[in-house]
GROMACS .gro file of C-alpha atoms in nm:
model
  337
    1UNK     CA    1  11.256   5.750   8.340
    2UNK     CA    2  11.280   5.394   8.205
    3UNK     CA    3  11.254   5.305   7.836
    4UNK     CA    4  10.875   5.180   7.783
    5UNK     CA    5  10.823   4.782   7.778
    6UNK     CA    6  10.575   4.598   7.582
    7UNK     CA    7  10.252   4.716   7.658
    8UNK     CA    8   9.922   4.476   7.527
    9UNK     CA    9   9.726   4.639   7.245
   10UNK     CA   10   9.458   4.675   7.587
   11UNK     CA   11   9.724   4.889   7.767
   12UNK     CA   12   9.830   5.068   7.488
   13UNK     CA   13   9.448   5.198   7.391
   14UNK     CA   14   9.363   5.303   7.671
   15UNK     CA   15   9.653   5.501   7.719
   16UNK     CA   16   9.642   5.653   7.402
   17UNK     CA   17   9.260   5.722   7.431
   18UNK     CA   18   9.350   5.923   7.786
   19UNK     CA   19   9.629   6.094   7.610
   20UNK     CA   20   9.433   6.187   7.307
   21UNK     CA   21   9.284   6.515   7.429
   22UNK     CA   22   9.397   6.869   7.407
   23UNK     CA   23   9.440   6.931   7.806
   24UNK     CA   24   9.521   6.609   7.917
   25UNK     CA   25   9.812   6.629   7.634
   26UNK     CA   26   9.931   6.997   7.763
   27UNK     CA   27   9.875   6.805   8.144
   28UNK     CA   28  10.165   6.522   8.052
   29UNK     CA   29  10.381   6.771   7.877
   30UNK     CA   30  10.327   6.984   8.275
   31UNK     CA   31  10.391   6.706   8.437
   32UNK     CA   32  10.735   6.560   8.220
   33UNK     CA   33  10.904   6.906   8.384
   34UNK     CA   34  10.811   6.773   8.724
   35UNK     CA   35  10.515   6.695   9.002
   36UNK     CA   36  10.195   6.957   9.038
   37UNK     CA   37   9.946   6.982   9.278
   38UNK     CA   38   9.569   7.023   9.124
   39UNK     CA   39   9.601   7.421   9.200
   40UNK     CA   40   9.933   7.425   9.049
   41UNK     CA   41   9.716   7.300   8.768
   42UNK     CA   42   9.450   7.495   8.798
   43UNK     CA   43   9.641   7.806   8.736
   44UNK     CA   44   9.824   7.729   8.455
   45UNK     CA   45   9.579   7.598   8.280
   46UNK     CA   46   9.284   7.842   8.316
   47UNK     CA   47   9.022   7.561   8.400
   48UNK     CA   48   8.775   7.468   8.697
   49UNK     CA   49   8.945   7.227   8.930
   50UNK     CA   50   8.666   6.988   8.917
   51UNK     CA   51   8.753   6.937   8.565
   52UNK     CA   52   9.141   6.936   8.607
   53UNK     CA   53   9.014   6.671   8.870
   54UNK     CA   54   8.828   6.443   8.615
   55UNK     CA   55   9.155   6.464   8.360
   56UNK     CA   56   9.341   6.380   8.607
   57UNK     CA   57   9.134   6.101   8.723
   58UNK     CA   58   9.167   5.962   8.373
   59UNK     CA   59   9.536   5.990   8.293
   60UNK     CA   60   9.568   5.793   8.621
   61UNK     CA   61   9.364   5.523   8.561
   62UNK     CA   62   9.512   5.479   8.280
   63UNK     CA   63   9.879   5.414   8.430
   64UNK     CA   64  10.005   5.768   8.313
   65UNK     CA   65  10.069   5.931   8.592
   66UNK     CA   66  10.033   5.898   8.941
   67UNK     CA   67   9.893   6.051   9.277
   68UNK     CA   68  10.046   6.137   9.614
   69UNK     CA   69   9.890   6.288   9.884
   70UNK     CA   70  10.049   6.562  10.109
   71UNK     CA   71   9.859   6.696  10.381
   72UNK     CA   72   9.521   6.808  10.235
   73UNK     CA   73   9.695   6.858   9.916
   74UNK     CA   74   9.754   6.608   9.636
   75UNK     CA   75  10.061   6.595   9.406
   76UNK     CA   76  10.043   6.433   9.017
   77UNK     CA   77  10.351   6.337   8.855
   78UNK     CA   78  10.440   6.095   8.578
   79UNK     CA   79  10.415   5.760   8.650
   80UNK     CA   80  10.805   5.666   8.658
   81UNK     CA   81  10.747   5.313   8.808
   82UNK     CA   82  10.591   5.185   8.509
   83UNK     CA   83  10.573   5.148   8.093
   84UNK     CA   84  10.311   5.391   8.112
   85UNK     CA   85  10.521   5.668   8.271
   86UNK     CA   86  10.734   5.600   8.011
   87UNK     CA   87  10.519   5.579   7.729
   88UNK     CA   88  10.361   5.974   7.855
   89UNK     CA   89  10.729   6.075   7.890
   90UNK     CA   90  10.800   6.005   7.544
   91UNK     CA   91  10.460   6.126   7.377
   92UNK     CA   92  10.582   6.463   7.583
   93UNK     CA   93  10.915   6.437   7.445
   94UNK     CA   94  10.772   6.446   7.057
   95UNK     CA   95  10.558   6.757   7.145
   96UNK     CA   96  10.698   7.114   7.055
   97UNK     CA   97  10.783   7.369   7.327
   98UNK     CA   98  10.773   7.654   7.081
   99UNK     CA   99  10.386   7.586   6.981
  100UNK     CA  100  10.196   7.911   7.140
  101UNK     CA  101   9.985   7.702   7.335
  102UNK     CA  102  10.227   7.507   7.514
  103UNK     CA  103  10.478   7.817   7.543
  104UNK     CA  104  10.215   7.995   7.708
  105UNK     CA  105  10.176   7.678   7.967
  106UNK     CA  106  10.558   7.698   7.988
  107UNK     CA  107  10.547   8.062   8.126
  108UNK     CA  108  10.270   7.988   8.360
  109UNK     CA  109  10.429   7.720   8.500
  110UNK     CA  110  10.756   7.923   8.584
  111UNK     CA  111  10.581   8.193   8.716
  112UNK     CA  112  10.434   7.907   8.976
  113UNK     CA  113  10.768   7.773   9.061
  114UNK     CA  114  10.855   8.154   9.137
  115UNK     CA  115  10.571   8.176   9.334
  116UNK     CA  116  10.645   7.887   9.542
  117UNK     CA  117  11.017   7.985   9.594
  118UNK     CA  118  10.874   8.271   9.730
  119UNK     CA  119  10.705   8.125   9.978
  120UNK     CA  120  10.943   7.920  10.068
  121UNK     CA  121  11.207   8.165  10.094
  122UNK     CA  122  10.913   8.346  10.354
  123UNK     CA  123  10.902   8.029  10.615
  124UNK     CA  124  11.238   7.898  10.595
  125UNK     CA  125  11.339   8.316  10.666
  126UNK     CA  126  11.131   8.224  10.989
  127UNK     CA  127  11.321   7.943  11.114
  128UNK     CA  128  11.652   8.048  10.991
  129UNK     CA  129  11.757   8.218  11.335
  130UNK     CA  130  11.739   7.943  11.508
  131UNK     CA  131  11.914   7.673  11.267
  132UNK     CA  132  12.161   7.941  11.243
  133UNK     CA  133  12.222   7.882  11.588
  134UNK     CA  134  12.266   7.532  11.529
  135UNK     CA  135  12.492   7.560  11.255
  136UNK     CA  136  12.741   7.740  11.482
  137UNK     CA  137  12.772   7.480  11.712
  138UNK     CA  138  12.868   7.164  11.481
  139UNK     CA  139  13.101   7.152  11.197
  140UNK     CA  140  12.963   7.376  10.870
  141UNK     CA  141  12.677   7.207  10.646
  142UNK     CA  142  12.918   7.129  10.395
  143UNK     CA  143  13.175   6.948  10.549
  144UNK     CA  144  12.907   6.688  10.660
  145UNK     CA  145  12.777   6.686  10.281
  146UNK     CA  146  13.121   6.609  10.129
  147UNK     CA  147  13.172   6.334  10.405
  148UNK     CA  148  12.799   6.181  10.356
  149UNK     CA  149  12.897   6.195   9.926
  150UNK     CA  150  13.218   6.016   9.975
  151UNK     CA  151  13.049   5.748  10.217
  152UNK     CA  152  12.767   5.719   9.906
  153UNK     CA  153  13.026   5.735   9.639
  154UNK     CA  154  12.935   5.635   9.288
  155UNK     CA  155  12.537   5.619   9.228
  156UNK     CA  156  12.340   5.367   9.050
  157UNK     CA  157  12.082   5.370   8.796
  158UNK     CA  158  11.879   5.247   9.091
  159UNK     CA  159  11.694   5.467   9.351
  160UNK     CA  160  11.785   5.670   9.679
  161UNK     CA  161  11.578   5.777   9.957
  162UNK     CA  162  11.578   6.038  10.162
  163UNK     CA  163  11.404   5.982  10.487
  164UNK     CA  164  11.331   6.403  10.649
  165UNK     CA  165  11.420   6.541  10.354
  166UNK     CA  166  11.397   6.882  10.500
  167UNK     CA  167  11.509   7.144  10.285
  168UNK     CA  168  11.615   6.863  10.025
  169UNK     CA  169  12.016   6.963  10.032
  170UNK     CA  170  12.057   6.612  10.044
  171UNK     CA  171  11.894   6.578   9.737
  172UNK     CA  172  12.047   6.867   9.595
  173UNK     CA  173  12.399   6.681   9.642
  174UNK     CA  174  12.279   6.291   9.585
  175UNK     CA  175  12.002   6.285   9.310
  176UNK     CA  176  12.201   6.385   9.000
  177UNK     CA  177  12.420   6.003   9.126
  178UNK     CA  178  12.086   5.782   9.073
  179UNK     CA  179  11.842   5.722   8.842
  180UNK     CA  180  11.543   5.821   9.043
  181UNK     CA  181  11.550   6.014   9.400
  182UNK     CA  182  11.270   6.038   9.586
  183UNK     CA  183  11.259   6.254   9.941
  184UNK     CA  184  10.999   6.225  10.237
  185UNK     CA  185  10.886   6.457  10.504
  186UNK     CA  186  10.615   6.470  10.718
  187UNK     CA  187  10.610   6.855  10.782
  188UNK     CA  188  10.444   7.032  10.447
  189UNK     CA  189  10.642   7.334  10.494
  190UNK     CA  190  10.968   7.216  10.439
  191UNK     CA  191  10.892   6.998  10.184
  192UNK     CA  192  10.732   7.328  10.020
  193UNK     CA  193  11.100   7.457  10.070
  194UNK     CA  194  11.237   7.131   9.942
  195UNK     CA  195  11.042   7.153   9.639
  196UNK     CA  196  11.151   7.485   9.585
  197UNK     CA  197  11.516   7.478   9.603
  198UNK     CA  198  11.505   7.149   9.390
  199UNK     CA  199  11.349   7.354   9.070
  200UNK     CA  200  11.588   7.585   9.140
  201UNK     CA  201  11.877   7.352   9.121
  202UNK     CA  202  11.708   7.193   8.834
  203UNK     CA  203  11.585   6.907   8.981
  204UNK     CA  204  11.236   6.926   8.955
  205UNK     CA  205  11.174   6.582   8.834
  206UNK     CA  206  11.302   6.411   9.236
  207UNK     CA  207  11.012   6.303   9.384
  208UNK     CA  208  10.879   6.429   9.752
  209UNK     CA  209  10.676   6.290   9.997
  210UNK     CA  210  10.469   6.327  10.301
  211UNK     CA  211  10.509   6.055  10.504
  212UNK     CA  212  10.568   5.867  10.843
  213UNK     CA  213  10.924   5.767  10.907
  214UNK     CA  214  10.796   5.477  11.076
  215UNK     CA  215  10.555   5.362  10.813
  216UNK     CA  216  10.708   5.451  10.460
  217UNK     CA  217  10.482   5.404  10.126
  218UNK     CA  218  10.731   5.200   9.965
  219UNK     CA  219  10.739   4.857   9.832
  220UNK     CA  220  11.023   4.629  10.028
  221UNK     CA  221  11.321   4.614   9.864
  222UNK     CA  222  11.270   4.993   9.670
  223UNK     CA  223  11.572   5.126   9.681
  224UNK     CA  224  11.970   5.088   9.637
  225UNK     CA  225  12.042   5.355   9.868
  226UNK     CA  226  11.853   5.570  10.213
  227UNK     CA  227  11.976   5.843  10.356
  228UNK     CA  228  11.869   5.933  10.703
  229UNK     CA  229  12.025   6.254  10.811
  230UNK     CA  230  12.009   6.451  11.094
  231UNK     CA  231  11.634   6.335  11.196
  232UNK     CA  232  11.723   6.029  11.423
  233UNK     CA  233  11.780   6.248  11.731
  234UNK     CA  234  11.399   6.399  11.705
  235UNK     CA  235  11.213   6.046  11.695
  236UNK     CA  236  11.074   5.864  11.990
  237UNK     CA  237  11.149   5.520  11.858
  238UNK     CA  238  11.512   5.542  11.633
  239UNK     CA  239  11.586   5.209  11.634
  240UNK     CA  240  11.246   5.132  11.465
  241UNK     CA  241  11.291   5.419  11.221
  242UNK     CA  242  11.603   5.222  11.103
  243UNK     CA  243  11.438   4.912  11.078
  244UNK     CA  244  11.173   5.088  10.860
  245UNK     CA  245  11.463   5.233  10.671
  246UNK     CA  246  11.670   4.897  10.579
  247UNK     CA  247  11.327   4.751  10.535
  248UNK     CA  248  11.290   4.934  10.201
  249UNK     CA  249  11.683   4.854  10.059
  250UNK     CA  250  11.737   4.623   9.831
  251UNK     CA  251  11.972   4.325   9.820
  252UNK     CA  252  12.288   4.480   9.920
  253UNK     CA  253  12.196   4.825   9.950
  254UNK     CA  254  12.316   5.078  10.195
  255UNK     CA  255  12.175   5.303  10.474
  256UNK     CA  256  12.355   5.566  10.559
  257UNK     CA  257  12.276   5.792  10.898
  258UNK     CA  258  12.409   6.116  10.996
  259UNK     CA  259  12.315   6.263  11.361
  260UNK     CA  260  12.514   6.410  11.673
  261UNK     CA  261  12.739   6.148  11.885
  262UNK     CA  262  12.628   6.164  12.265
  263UNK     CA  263  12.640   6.542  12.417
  264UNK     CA  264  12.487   6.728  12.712
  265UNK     CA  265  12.333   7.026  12.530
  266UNK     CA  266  12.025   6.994  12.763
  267UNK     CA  267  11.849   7.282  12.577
  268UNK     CA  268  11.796   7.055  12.233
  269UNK     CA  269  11.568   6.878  12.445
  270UNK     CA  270  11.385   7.179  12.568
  271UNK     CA  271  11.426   7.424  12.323
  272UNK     CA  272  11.448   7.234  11.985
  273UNK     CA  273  11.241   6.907  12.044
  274UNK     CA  274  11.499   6.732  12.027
  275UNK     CA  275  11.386   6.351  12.191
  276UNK     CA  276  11.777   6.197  12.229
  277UNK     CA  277  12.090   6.387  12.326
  278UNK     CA  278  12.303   6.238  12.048
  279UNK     CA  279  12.418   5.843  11.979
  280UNK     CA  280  12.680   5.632  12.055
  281UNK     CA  281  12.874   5.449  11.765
  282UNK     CA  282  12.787   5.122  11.926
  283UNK     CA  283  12.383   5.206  11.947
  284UNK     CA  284  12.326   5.255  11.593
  285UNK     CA  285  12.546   4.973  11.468
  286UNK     CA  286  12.328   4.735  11.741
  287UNK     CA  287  12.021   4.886  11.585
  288UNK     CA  288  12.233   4.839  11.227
  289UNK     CA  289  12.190   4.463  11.342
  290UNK     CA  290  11.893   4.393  11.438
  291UNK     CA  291  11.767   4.564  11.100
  292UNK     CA  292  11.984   4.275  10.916
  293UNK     CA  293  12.257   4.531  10.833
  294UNK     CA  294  12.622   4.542  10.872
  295UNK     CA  295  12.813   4.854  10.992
  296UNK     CA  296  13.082   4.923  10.746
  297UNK     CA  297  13.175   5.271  10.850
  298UNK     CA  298  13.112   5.483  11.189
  299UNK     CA  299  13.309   5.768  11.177
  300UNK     CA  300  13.334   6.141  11.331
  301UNK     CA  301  13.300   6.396  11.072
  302UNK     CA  302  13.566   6.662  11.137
  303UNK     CA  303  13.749   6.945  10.951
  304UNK     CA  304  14.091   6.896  10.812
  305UNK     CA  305  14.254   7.034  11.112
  306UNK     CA  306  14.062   6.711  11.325
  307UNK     CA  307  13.803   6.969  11.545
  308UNK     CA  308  13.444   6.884  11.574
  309UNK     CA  309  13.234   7.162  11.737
  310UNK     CA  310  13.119   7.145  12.026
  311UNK     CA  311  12.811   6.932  11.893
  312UNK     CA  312  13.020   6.625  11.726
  313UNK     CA  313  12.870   6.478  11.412
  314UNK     CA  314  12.904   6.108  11.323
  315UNK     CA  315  12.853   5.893  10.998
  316UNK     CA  316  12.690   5.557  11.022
  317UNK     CA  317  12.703   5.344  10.724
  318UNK     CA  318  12.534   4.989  10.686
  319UNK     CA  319  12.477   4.741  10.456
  320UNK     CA  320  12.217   4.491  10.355
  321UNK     CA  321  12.385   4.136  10.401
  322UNK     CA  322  12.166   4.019  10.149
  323UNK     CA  323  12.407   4.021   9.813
  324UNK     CA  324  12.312   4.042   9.469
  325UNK     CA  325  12.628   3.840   9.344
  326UNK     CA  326  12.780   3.534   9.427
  327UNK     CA  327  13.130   3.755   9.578
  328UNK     CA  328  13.245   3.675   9.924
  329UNK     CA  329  13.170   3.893  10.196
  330UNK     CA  330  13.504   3.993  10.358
  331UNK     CA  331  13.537   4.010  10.732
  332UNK     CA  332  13.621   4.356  10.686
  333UNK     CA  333  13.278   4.434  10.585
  334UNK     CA  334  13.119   4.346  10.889
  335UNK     CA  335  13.315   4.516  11.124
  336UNK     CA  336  13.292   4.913  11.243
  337UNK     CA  337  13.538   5.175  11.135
   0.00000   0.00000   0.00000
């Protein structure tokens, strides 16, 4: 969360004025410990939703907070892209955890996020046969984390993106590096599961999305770093995913992509949706290209001993040739691992 900037005397009423009520109050203090849906809420709080509604309404007018839409559901969080996210984070940060009222919000609110792991533990039980399956046919989760953590390397105080979020490992691993994270989905359920294993890993604050890979709701120029990992190979349209994906880096920021190198595992296609049968280094650094990025790394991610599975991973990495200093470029930074 940023440090508050001037606000006008304007700005600064009106926030206080939305602020200035008992359940709009215990709402920000909620909301500092991460996004809630209205039912979230609802629960907690003991109160009618058309009346969490109408608090909400106000604390968003009002530049507090802010409202994404999932599905049929909608999401409230702090507003983190402006002063007055900042200004509610720091009237939350005065208030007093141990005051019975708020203590008793506290324990609600956990019992929620339990609830939700729960349910997330139920559908991700569902599908875990068949990623299992998966998993046994590349090399382990892990070894493509460590690989996509070195290619990131040291974070920023800027912001990441991570485009099919899934069950937000990603996240788990990349977050804690930047300054804000935000993930995006477009399937509810996993970003249910997402949400869940965040909290649990004590990142309840990353923000997640539902959204269309092909038309994000981001500002150009949004974020320092986006992560695209193992989603290019279900799309119809990759290369325009990609050129969605650099669209939203800013001035020298990085895209990284993770997906299988060509194969002939026929039953992806039939079985598992999956639209492409893997990618060749040279296709995603052409599509690196025409997106206005340069391909700094393409490499196979292997174990120590150099095998791959019989489903090969690779590691894209561009750039944005845009550059926030006056440095350089290299040659070397325009050509492929």
């Amino acid at each position: 969360m940023r440090q508050p900037t001037a606000l006008s005397s304007e700005v600064l009423l009106a926030a206080l004025r939305a602020a200035g009520e008992e359940t709009r109050l215990r709402i920000l203090a909620l909301l500092s410990q991460g996004e809630l849906s209205v039912s979230d809420l609802t629960d907690i709080l003991g109160q009618s939703q058309p009346r969490i509604s109408r608090h909400l309404k106000l604390l968003t007018e009002a530049g507090l907070i802010r409202r994404s839409r999932e599905g049929a559901w909608a999401f409230f969080r702090l507003d983190e892209t402006g002063a007055g996210g900042a200004f509610a984070a720091s009237l939350a940060a005065w208030l007093d955890l141990a005051d019975p009222v708020l203590a008793a919000d506290h324990e609600r609110l956990a019992a929620v996020r339990t609830s939700r792991a729960e349910a997330a533990q139920s559908y991700f039980a569902s599908v875990a046969r068949d990623w299992d399956r998966l998993r046994k046919l590349h090399v382990p989760d892990h070894v493509v984390e460590a690989a996509v953590e070195a290619a990131v390397g040291e974070g920023t105080p800027g912001a990441m993106l991570d485009l099919g979020t899934g069950t937000g490992r990603m996240l788990e691993r990349i977050a804690p590096k930047f300054g804000r994270a935000v993930g995006v989905d477009a399937n509810h359920a996993m970003l249910a599961v997402a949400r869940a294993n965040l909290e649990q890993s004590g990142l309840s604050r990353v923000e997640l999305r539902q959204g269309d890979i092909y038309a994000l709701p981001f500002a150009r120029g949004s974020f320092d770093l986006v992560v695209v990992h193992q989603v290019l190979h279900f799309l119809d349209d990759p290369g325009r995913a990609i050129r969605e994906a650099a669209a939203v880096l800013a001035p020298g920021g990085r895209l990284i992509v993770v997906d299988f190198a060509p194969h002939d595992m026929e039953f992806l296609r039939s079985e598992h949706a999956h639209r492409r049968l893997g990618f060749s280094r040279q296709q995603i650094a052409g599509w690196f290209a025409e997106a206005g990025l340069a391909c700094d790394l393409a490499q196979e991610v292997t174990l120590a001993d150099g095998k791959s599975g019989q489903l090969p991973v690779m590691l894209w990495r561009g750039r944005d040739r845009r550059v926030q200093t006056d440095a350089p470029l290299r040659q070397a930074d325009f050509e492929v691992a």
